[in-house]
């Protein structure tokens, strides 16, 4: 290695070869999950060198790099520069961050991957919690939409997807919900049929 004793080789995107970086920094909480509308603190630990806040910069990147010291409305820095506070977590604050220390012509970096938990909202509900079952008669189970983005509602029974017009199954989807009709109902149908759904996409994409 061509690096000094206090440096390590790291791979850098768009660089042909590994580059030497000082091994001064550690991300104390490298993969923090924030809470919506709450503050989140990213903490960088430094070892082996004396620095001041002037040596420290924070960036949000991918795509591009934003110097967060220039965005005091959304971020604040501790006096020593080693703690970045995201003042109010939101979808736009999710992503990759890095703490960068430059001194004596050398650079050290620590990276953070900030996320928000995906909230699973109830998008449908059963119109009736109990359905009367009579073998040989028509059995109808209905769910209605509560809101949110729904691209598809489908029905499962015992883990298997049920298809419209296959066997005794009829499925009627509408703007307001979905009906599963079994005509006639057989004893095997007494196992509870479950409605499930797919959202268009997760609210928050995780890396």
PDB file of N, CA and C in Angstrom, residues 48-137:
ATOM      1  N   UNK A  48      -7.224   9.950  17.153  1.00  0.00           N
ATOM      2  CA  UNK A  48      -5.868  10.031  16.620  1.00  0.00           C
ATOM      3  C   UNK A  48      -5.469  11.389  16.099  1.00  0.00           C
ATOM      4  N   UNK A  49      -6.327  12.399  16.257  1.00  0.00           N
ATOM      5  CA  UNK A  49      -5.995  13.730  15.755  1.00  0.00           C
ATOM      6  C   UNK A  49      -6.794  14.762  16.519  1.00  0.00           C
ATOM      7  N   UNK A  50      -6.204  15.943  16.703  1.00  0.00           N
ATOM      8  CA  UNK A  50      -6.923  17.057  17.320  1.00  0.00           C
ATOM      9  C   UNK A  50      -7.562  17.893  16.208  1.00  0.00           C
ATOM     10  N   UNK A  51      -8.855  18.150  16.330  1.00  0.00           N
ATOM     11  CA  UNK A  51      -9.533  18.949  15.304  1.00  0.00           C
ATOM     12  C   UNK A  51     -10.429  19.989  15.962  1.00  0.00           C
ATOM     13  N   UNK A  52     -10.861  20.945  15.154  1.00  0.00           N
ATOM     14  CA  UNK A  52     -11.889  21.895  15.570  1.00  0.00           C
ATOM     15  C   UNK A  52     -13.043  21.775  14.586  1.00  0.00           C
ATOM     16  N   UNK A  53     -14.107  22.488  14.874  1.00  0.00           N
ATOM     17  CA  UNK A  53     -15.284  22.435  13.997  1.00  0.00           C
ATOM     18  C   UNK A  53     -14.948  22.906  12.583  1.00  0.00           C
ATOM     19  N   UNK A  54     -13.911  23.735  12.460  1.00  0.00           N
ATOM     20  CA  UNK A  54     -13.523  24.227  11.135  1.00  0.00           C
ATOM     21  C   UNK A  54     -13.022  23.107  10.234  1.00  0.00           C
ATOM     22  N   UNK A  55     -12.568  22.000  10.832  1.00  0.00           N
ATOM     23  CA  UNK A  55     -12.065  20.871  10.043  1.00  0.00           C
ATOM     24  C   UNK A  55     -13.173  19.932   9.569  1.00  0.00           C
ATOM     25  N   UNK A  56     -14.420  20.141  10.083  1.00  0.00           N
ATOM     26  CA  UNK A  56     -15.493  19.174   9.860  1.00  0.00           C
ATOM     27  C   UNK A  56     -16.541  19.734   8.895  1.00  0.00           C
ATOM     28  N   UNK A  57     -16.936  18.916   7.948  1.00  0.00           N
ATOM     29  CA  UNK A  57     -18.065  19.257   7.082  1.00  0.00           C
ATOM     30  C   UNK A  57     -18.998  18.051   7.000  1.00  0.00           C
ATOM     31  N   UNK A  58     -20.271  18.326   6.830  1.00  0.00           N
ATOM     32  CA  UNK A  58     -21.281  17.282   6.665  1.00  0.00           C
ATOM     33  C   UNK A  58     -21.947  17.438   5.304  1.00  0.00           C
ATOM     34  N   UNK A  59     -22.204  16.303   4.661  1.00  0.00           N
ATOM     35  CA  UNK A  59     -22.837  16.319   3.345  1.00  0.00           C
ATOM     36  C   UNK A  59     -23.974  15.305   3.298  1.00  0.00           C
ATOM     37  N   UNK A  60     -24.996  15.649   2.555  1.00  0.00           N
ATOM     38  CA  UNK A  60     -26.010  14.674   2.142  1.00  0.00           C
ATOM     39  C   UNK A  60     -25.756  14.425   0.668  1.00  0.00           C
ATOM     40  N   UNK A  61     -25.680  13.158   0.290  1.00  0.00           N
ATOM     41  CA  UNK A  61     -25.311  12.873  -1.092  1.00  0.00           C
ATOM     42  C   UNK A  61     -26.162  11.751  -1.666  1.00  0.00           C
ATOM     43  N   UNK A  62     -25.921  11.509  -2.947  1.00  0.00           N
ATOM     44  CA  UNK A  62     -26.617  10.467  -3.705  1.00  0.00           C
ATOM     45  C   UNK A  62     -28.092  10.836  -3.928  1.00  0.00           C
ATOM     46  N   UNK A  63     -28.384  11.649  -4.933  1.00  0.00           N
ATOM     47  CA  UNK A  63     -27.441  12.175  -5.932  1.00  0.00           C
ATOM     48  C   UNK A  63     -26.825  13.498  -5.490  1.00  0.00           C
ATOM     49  N   UNK A  64     -25.621  13.770  -5.985  1.00  0.00           N
ATOM     50  CA  UNK A  64     -24.967  15.038  -5.683  1.00  0.00           C
ATOM     51  C   UNK A  64     -24.536  15.131  -4.243  1.00  0.00           C
ATOM     52  N   UNK A  65     -24.015  16.299  -3.876  1.00  0.00           N
ATOM     53  CA  UNK A  65     -23.600  16.527  -2.498  1.00  0.00           C
ATOM     54  C   UNK A  65     -24.087  17.902  -2.057  1.00  0.00           C
ATOM     55  N   UNK A  66     -24.803  17.912  -0.946  1.00  0.00           N
ATOM     56  CA  UNK A  66     -25.246  19.172  -0.358  1.00  0.00           C
ATOM     57  C   UNK A  66     -24.417  19.428   0.884  1.00  0.00           C
ATOM     58  N   UNK A  67     -23.844  20.612   0.979  1.00  0.00           N
ATOM     59  CA  UNK A  67     -23.119  21.013   2.181  1.00  0.00           C
ATOM     60  C   UNK A  67     -24.164  21.418   3.227  1.00  0.00           C
ATOM     61  N   UNK A  68     -24.324  20.578   4.251  1.00  0.00           N
ATOM     62  CA  UNK A  68     -25.421  20.790   5.198  1.00  0.00           C
ATOM     63  C   UNK A  68     -25.168  21.968   6.134  1.00  0.00           C
ATOM     64  N   UNK A  69     -23.904  22.383   6.238  1.00  0.00           N
ATOM     65  CA  UNK A  69     -23.602  23.567   7.036  1.00  0.00           C
ATOM     66  C   UNK A  69     -24.217  24.823   6.432  1.00  0.00           C
ATOM     67  N   UNK A  70     -24.575  24.740   5.152  1.00  0.00           N
ATOM     68  CA  UNK A  70     -25.172  25.886   4.471  1.00  0.00           C
ATOM     69  C   UNK A  70     -26.700  25.835   4.497  1.00  0.00           C
ATOM     70  N   UNK A  71     -27.251  24.874   5.213  1.00  0.00           N
ATOM     71  CA  UNK A  71     -28.708  24.715   5.270  1.00  0.00           C
ATOM     72  C   UNK A  71     -29.192  24.742   6.725  1.00  0.00           C
ATOM     73  N   UNK A  72     -28.968  25.882   7.424  1.00  0.00           N
ATOM     74  CA  UNK A  72     -29.299  25.940   8.859  1.00  0.00           C
ATOM     75  C   UNK A  72     -30.786  25.804   9.161  1.00  0.00           C
ATOM     76  N   UNK A  73     -31.646  25.997   8.151  1.00  0.00           N
ATOM     77  CA  UNK A  73     -33.079  25.856   8.400  1.00  0.00           C
ATOM     78  C   UNK A  73     -33.436  24.412   8.745  1.00  0.00           C
ATOM     79  N   UNK A  74     -32.728  23.459   8.136  1.00  0.00           N
ATOM     80  CA  UNK A  74     -33.079  22.053   8.294  1.00  0.00           C
ATOM     81  C   UNK A  74     -32.089  21.254   9.146  1.00  0.00           C
ATOM     82  N   UNK A  75     -30.871  21.791   9.323  1.00  0.00           N
ATOM     83  CA  UNK A  75     -29.825  21.049  10.028  1.00  0.00           C
ATOM     84  C   UNK A  75     -29.096  21.979  10.997  1.00  0.00           C
ATOM     85  N   UNK A  76     -28.573  21.396  12.071  1.00  0.00           N
ATOM     86  CA  UNK A  76     -27.718  22.166  12.968  1.00  0.00           C
ATOM     87  C   UNK A  76     -26.515  21.305  13.360  1.00  0.00           C
ATOM     88  N   UNK A  77     -25.411  21.979  13.714  1.00  0.00           N
ATOM     89  CA  UNK A  77     -24.170  21.294  14.072  1.00  0.00           C
ATOM     90  C   UNK A  77     -23.800  21.612  15.513  1.00  0.00           C
ATOM     91  N   UNK A  78     -23.226  20.627  16.194  1.00  0.00           N
ATOM     92  CA  UNK A  78     -22.726  20.854  17.545  1.00  0.00           C
ATOM     93  C   UNK A  78     -21.499  21.770  17.484  1.00  0.00           C
ATOM     94  N   UNK A  79     -21.080  22.288  18.632  1.00  0.00           N
ATOM     95  CA  UNK A  79     -19.953  23.228  18.671  1.00  0.00           C
ATOM     96  C   UNK A  79     -18.671  22.615  18.127  1.00  0.00           C
ATOM     97  N   UNK A  80     -18.484  21.295  18.359  1.00  0.00           N
ATOM     98  CA  UNK A  80     -17.262  20.658  17.851  1.00  0.00           C
ATOM     99  C   UNK A  80     -17.427  20.137  16.424  1.00  0.00           C
ATOM    100  N   UNK A  81     -18.648  20.284  15.880  1.00  0.00           N
ATOM    101  CA  UNK A  81     -18.889  19.872  14.505  1.00  0.00           C
ATOM    102  C   UNK A  81     -19.134  18.392  14.309  1.00  0.00           C
ATOM    103  N   UNK A  82     -19.089  17.613  15.374  1.00  0.00           N
ATOM    104  CA  UNK A  82     -19.139  16.154  15.232  1.00  0.00           C
ATOM    105  C   UNK A  82     -20.544  15.566  15.369  1.00  0.00           C
ATOM    106  N   UNK A  83     -21.526  16.394  15.711  1.00  0.00           N
ATOM    107  CA  UNK A  83     -22.909  15.917  15.773  1.00  0.00           C
ATOM    108  C   UNK A  83     -23.760  16.771  14.844  1.00  0.00           C
ATOM    109  N   UNK A  84     -24.360  16.115  13.859  1.00  0.00           N
ATOM    110  CA  UNK A  84     -25.309  16.769  12.964  1.00  0.00           C
ATOM    111  C   UNK A  84     -26.719  16.446  13.438  1.00  0.00           C
ATOM    112  N   UNK A  85     -27.535  17.456  13.597  1.00  0.00           N
ATOM    113  CA  UNK A  85     -28.932  17.241  13.957  1.00  0.00           C
ATOM    114  C   UNK A  85     -29.816  17.561  12.766  1.00  0.00           C
ATOM    115  N   UNK A  86     -30.580  16.564  12.340  1.00  0.00           N
ATOM    116  CA  UNK A  86     -31.641  16.791  11.367  1.00  0.00           C
ATOM    117  C   UNK A  86     -32.830  17.281  12.186  1.00  0.00           C
ATOM    118  N   UNK A  87     -33.230  18.512  11.977  1.00  0.00           N
ATOM    119  CA  UNK A  87     -34.183  19.143  12.892  1.00  0.00           C
ATOM    120  C   UNK A  87     -35.560  18.488  12.870  1.00  0.00           C
ATOM    121  N   UNK A  88     -35.967  18.017  11.695  1.00  0.00           N
ATOM    122  CA  UNK A  88     -37.316  17.451  11.577  1.00  0.00           C
ATOM    123  C   UNK A  88     -37.293  16.405  10.480  1.00  0.00           C
ATOM    124  N   UNK A  89     -37.390  15.137  10.873  1.00  0.00           N
ATOM    125  CA  UNK A  89     -37.297  14.057   9.893  1.00  0.00           C
ATOM    126  C   UNK A  89     -38.508  14.046   8.964  1.00  0.00           C
ATOM    127  N   UNK A  90     -38.236  13.805   7.684  1.00  0.00           N
ATOM    128  CA  UNK A  90     -39.286  13.675   6.671  1.00  0.00           C
ATOM    129  C   UNK A  90     -38.748  12.762   5.576  1.00  0.00           C
ATOM    130  N   UNK A  91     -39.596  12.458   4.614  1.00  0.00           N
ATOM    131  CA  UNK A  91     -39.163  11.599   3.513  1.00  0.00           C
ATOM    132  C   UNK A  91     -37.957  12.174   2.778  1.00  0.00           C
ATOM    133  N   UNK A  92     -37.895  13.512   2.662  1.00  0.00           N
ATOM    134  CA  UNK A  92     -36.795  14.129   1.919  1.00  0.00           C
ATOM    135  C   UNK A  92     -35.478  14.100   2.687  1.00  0.00           C
ATOM    136  N   UNK A  93     -35.522  13.808   3.977  1.00  0.00           N
ATOM    137  CA  UNK A  93     -34.284  13.730   4.771  1.00  0.00           C
ATOM    138  C   UNK A  93     -33.694  12.312   4.764  1.00  0.00           C
ATOM    139  N   UNK A  94     -34.419  11.361   4.215  1.00  0.00           N
ATOM    140  CA  UNK A  94     -33.920   9.990   4.138  1.00  0.00           C
ATOM    141  C   UNK A  94     -32.799   9.922   3.110  1.00  0.00           C
ATOM    142  N   UNK A  95     -31.766   9.113   3.399  1.00  0.00           N
ATOM    143  CA  UNK A  95     -30.702   8.944   2.407  1.00  0.00           C
ATOM    144  C   UNK A  95     -29.334   8.817   3.048  1.00  0.00           C
ATOM    145  N   UNK A  96     -28.307   9.101   2.253  1.00  0.00           N
ATOM    146  CA  UNK A  96     -26.917   8.903   2.661  1.00  0.00           C
ATOM    147  C   UNK A  96     -26.297  10.223   3.085  1.00  0.00           C
ATOM    148  N   UNK A  97     -25.606  10.180   4.220  1.00  0.00           N
ATOM    149  CA  UNK A  97     -24.924  11.344   4.760  1.00  0.00           C
ATOM    150  C   UNK A  97     -23.468  10.971   5.028  1.00  0.00           C
ATOM    151  N   UNK A  98     -22.600  11.979   5.049  1.00  0.00           N
ATOM    152  CA  UNK A  98     -21.233  11.693   5.482  1.00  0.00           C
ATOM    153  C   UNK A  98     -20.652  12.877   6.230  1.00  0.00           C
ATOM    154  N   UNK A  99     -19.823  12.521   7.184  1.00  0.00           N
ATOM    155  CA  UNK A  99     -19.049  13.469   7.963  1.00  0.00           C
ATOM    156  C   UNK A  99     -17.633  13.438   7.381  1.00  0.00           C
ATOM    157  N   UNK A 100     -17.084  14.592   7.067  1.00  0.00           N
ATOM    158  CA  UNK A 100     -15.766  14.659   6.428  1.00  0.00           C
ATOM    159  C   UNK A 100     -14.850  15.569   7.247  1.00  0.00           C
ATOM    160  N   UNK A 101     -13.669  15.051   7.581  1.00  0.00           N
ATOM    161  CA  UNK A 101     -12.657  15.849   8.279  1.00  0.00           C
ATOM    162  C   UNK A 101     -11.449  16.003   7.364  1.00  0.00           C
ATOM    163  N   UNK A 102     -11.022  17.241   7.179  1.00  0.00           N
ATOM    164  CA  UNK A 102      -9.821  17.527   6.396  1.00  0.00           C
ATOM    165  C   UNK A 102      -8.815  18.255   7.278  1.00  0.00           C
ATOM    166  N   UNK A 103      -7.575  17.728   7.297  1.00  0.00           N
ATOM    167  CA  UNK A 103      -6.513  18.379   8.070  1.00  0.00           C
ATOM    168  C   UNK A 103      -5.161  17.919   7.544  1.00  0.00           C
ATOM    169  N   UNK A 104      -4.247  18.849   7.490  1.00  0.00           N
ATOM    170  CA  UNK A 104      -2.875  18.542   7.062  1.00  0.00           C
ATOM    171  C   UNK A 104      -2.841  17.836   5.710  1.00  0.00           C
ATOM    172  N   UNK A 105      -3.737  18.237   4.832  1.00  0.00           N
ATOM    173  CA  UNK A 105      -3.739  17.669   3.498  1.00  0.00           C
ATOM    174  C   UNK A 105      -4.329  16.279   3.401  1.00  0.00           C
ATOM    175  N   UNK A 106      -4.909  15.788   4.493  1.00  0.00           N
ATOM    176  CA  UNK A 106      -5.511  14.453   4.499  1.00  0.00           C
ATOM    177  C   UNK A 106      -7.010  14.557   4.757  1.00  0.00           C
ATOM    178  N   UNK A 107      -7.732  13.535   4.325  1.00  0.00           N
ATOM    179  CA  UNK A 107      -9.191  13.509   4.458  1.00  0.00           C
ATOM    180  C   UNK A 107      -9.633  12.208   5.094  1.00  0.00           C
ATOM    181  N   UNK A 108     -10.626  12.297   5.992  1.00  0.00           N
ATOM    182  CA  UNK A 108     -11.236  11.106   6.577  1.00  0.00           C
ATOM    183  C   UNK A 108     -12.748  11.267   6.494  1.00  0.00           C
ATOM    184  N   UNK A 109     -13.457  10.160   6.237  1.00  0.00           N
ATOM    185  CA  UNK A 109     -14.903  10.215   6.090  1.00  0.00           C
ATOM    186  C   UNK A 109     -15.585   9.121   6.895  1.00  0.00           C
ATOM    187  N   UNK A 110     -16.802   9.395   7.346  1.00  0.00           N
ATOM    188  CA  UNK A 110     -17.662   8.388   7.964  1.00  0.00           C
ATOM    189  C   UNK A 110     -19.047   8.548   7.359  1.00  0.00           C
ATOM    190  N   UNK A 111     -19.686   7.433   7.059  1.00  0.00           N
ATOM    191  CA  UNK A 111     -20.961   7.470   6.342  1.00  0.00           C
ATOM    192  C   UNK A 111     -22.121   7.017   7.216  1.00  0.00           C
ATOM    193  N   UNK A 112     -23.292   7.548   6.909  1.00  0.00           N
ATOM    194  CA  UNK A 112     -24.530   7.236   7.631  1.00  0.00           C
ATOM    195  C   UNK A 112     -25.616   6.952   6.606  1.00  0.00           C
ATOM    196  N   UNK A 113     -26.459   5.995   6.914  1.00  0.00           N
ATOM    197  CA  UNK A 113     -27.601   5.671   6.054  1.00  0.00           C
ATOM    198  C   UNK A 113     -28.875   5.910   6.861  1.00  0.00           C
ATOM    199  N   UNK A 114     -29.534   7.016   6.603  1.00  0.00           N
ATOM    200  CA  UNK A 114     -30.684   7.458   7.399  1.00  0.00           C
ATOM    201  C   UNK A 114     -31.981   6.947   6.777  1.00  0.00           C
ATOM    202  N   UNK A 115     -32.852   6.413   7.619  1.00  0.00           N
ATOM    203  CA  UNK A 115     -34.122   5.873   7.114  1.00  0.00           C
ATOM    204  C   UNK A 115     -35.272   6.289   8.023  1.00  0.00           C
ATOM    205  N   UNK A 116     -36.473   6.068   7.520  1.00  0.00           N
ATOM    206  CA  UNK A 116     -37.695   6.187   8.314  1.00  0.00           C
ATOM    207  C   UNK A 116     -38.386   4.834   8.277  1.00  0.00           C
ATOM    208  N   UNK A 117     -39.000   4.405   9.372  1.00  0.00           N
ATOM    209  CA  UNK A 117     -39.725   3.136   9.311  1.00  0.00           C
ATOM    210  C   UNK A 117     -40.904   3.234   8.364  1.00  0.00           C
ATOM    211  N   UNK A 118     -41.135   2.180   7.600  1.00  0.00           N
ATOM    212  CA  UNK A 118     -42.295   2.138   6.716  1.00  0.00           C
ATOM    213  C   UNK A 118     -43.535   1.882   7.573  1.00  0.00           C
ATOM    214  N   UNK A 119     -44.507   2.737   7.429  1.00  0.00           N
ATOM    215  CA  UNK A 119     -45.738   2.563   8.194  1.00  0.00           C
ATOM    216  C   UNK A 119     -46.754   1.807   7.357  1.00  0.00           C
ATOM    217  N   UNK A 120     -47.223   0.716   7.894  1.00  0.00           N
ATOM    218  CA  UNK A 120     -48.221  -0.078   7.190  1.00  0.00           C
ATOM    219  C   UNK A 120     -49.603   0.392   7.634  1.00  0.00           C
ATOM    220  N   UNK A 121     -50.256   1.084   6.760  1.00  0.00           N
ATOM    221  CA  UNK A 121     -51.563   1.630   7.093  1.00  0.00           C
ATOM    222  C   UNK A 121     -52.658   0.640   6.714  1.00  0.00           C
ATOM    223  N   UNK A 122     -53.752   0.686   7.441  1.00  0.00           N
ATOM    224  CA  UNK A 122     -54.904  -0.135   7.080  1.00  0.00           C
ATOM    225  C   UNK A 122     -55.614   0.526   5.903  1.00  0.00           C
ATOM    226  N   UNK A 123     -55.554  -0.128   4.764  1.00  0.00           N
ATOM    227  CA  UNK A 123     -56.142   0.439   3.558  1.00  0.00           C
ATOM    228  C   UNK A 123     -57.490  -0.186   3.219  1.00  0.00           C
ATOM    229  N   UNK A 124     -57.780  -1.345   3.802  1.00  0.00           N
ATOM    230  CA  UNK A 124     -59.081  -1.979   3.595  1.00  0.00           C
ATOM    231  C   UNK A 124     -59.579  -2.525   4.918  1.00  0.00           C
ATOM    232  N   UNK A 125     -60.870  -2.773   5.013  1.00  0.00           N
ATOM    233  CA  UNK A 125     -61.405  -3.467   6.174  1.00  0.00           C
ATOM    234  C   UNK A 125     -62.609  -4.299   5.735  1.00  0.00           C
ATOM    235  N   UNK A 126     -62.853  -5.367   6.488  1.00  0.00           N
ATOM    236  CA  UNK A 126     -63.992  -6.236   6.183  1.00  0.00           C
ATOM    237  C   UNK A 126     -65.287  -5.504   6.515  1.00  0.00           C
ATOM    238  N   UNK A 127     -66.283  -5.650   5.651  1.00  0.00           N
ATOM    239  CA  UNK A 127     -67.581  -5.021   5.918  1.00  0.00           C
ATOM    240  C   UNK A 127     -68.281  -5.685   7.095  1.00  0.00           C
ATOM    241  N   UNK A 128     -68.031  -6.990   7.269  1.00  0.00           N
ATOM    242  CA  UNK A 128     -68.600  -7.709   8.415  1.00  0.00           C
ATOM    243  C   UNK A 128     -67.520  -8.625   8.974  1.00  0.00           C
ATOM    244  N   UNK A 129     -67.379  -8.633  10.301  1.00  0.00           N
ATOM    245  CA  UNK A 129     -66.327  -9.441  10.906  1.00  0.00           C
ATOM    246  C   UNK A 129     -66.695 -10.928  10.936  1.00  0.00           C
ATOM    247  N   UNK A 130     -67.987 -11.234  10.902  1.00  0.00           N
ATOM    248  CA  UNK A 130     -68.426 -12.624  10.867  1.00  0.00           C
ATOM    249  C   UNK A 130     -69.371 -12.825   9.691  1.00  0.00           C
ATOM    250  N   UNK A 131     -69.180 -13.932   8.981  1.00  0.00           N
ATOM    251  CA  UNK A 131     -70.018 -14.240   7.821  1.00  0.00           C
ATOM    252  C   UNK A 131     -70.685 -15.593   8.061  1.00  0.00           C
ATOM    253  N   UNK A 132     -72.013 -15.624   7.891  1.00  0.00           N
ATOM    254  CA  UNK A 132     -72.735 -16.891   8.083  1.00  0.00           C
ATOM    255  C   UNK A 132     -72.382 -17.855   6.948  1.00  0.00           C
ATOM    256  N   UNK A 133     -72.097 -19.096   7.318  1.00  0.00           N
ATOM    257  CA  UNK A 133     -71.707 -20.094   6.317  1.00  0.00           C
ATOM    258  C   UNK A 133     -72.762 -21.197   6.239  1.00  0.00           C
ATOM    259  N   UNK A 134     -73.263 -21.418   5.038  1.00  0.00           N
ATOM    260  CA  UNK A 134     -74.205 -22.521   4.815  1.00  0.00           C
ATOM    261  C   UNK A 134     -73.726 -23.293   3.594  1.00  0.00           C
ATOM    262  N   UNK A 135     -73.390 -24.544   3.801  1.00  0.00           N
ATOM    263  CA  UNK A 135     -72.911 -25.368   2.690  1.00  0.00           C
ATOM    264  C   UNK A 135     -73.990 -25.450   1.607  1.00  0.00           C
ATOM    265  N   UNK A 136     -73.541 -25.252   0.360  1.00  0.00           N
ATOM    266  CA  UNK A 136     -74.463 -25.337  -0.762  1.00  0.00           C
ATOM    267  C   UNK A 136     -75.106 -24.025  -1.151  1.00  0.00           C
ATOM    268  N   UNK A 137     -74.993 -23.006  -0.295  1.00  0.00           N
ATOM    269  CA  UNK A 137     -75.545 -21.695  -0.634  1.00  0.00           C
ATOM    270  C   UNK A 137     -74.428 -20.764  -1.105  1.00  0.00           C
TER     271      UNK A 137
END
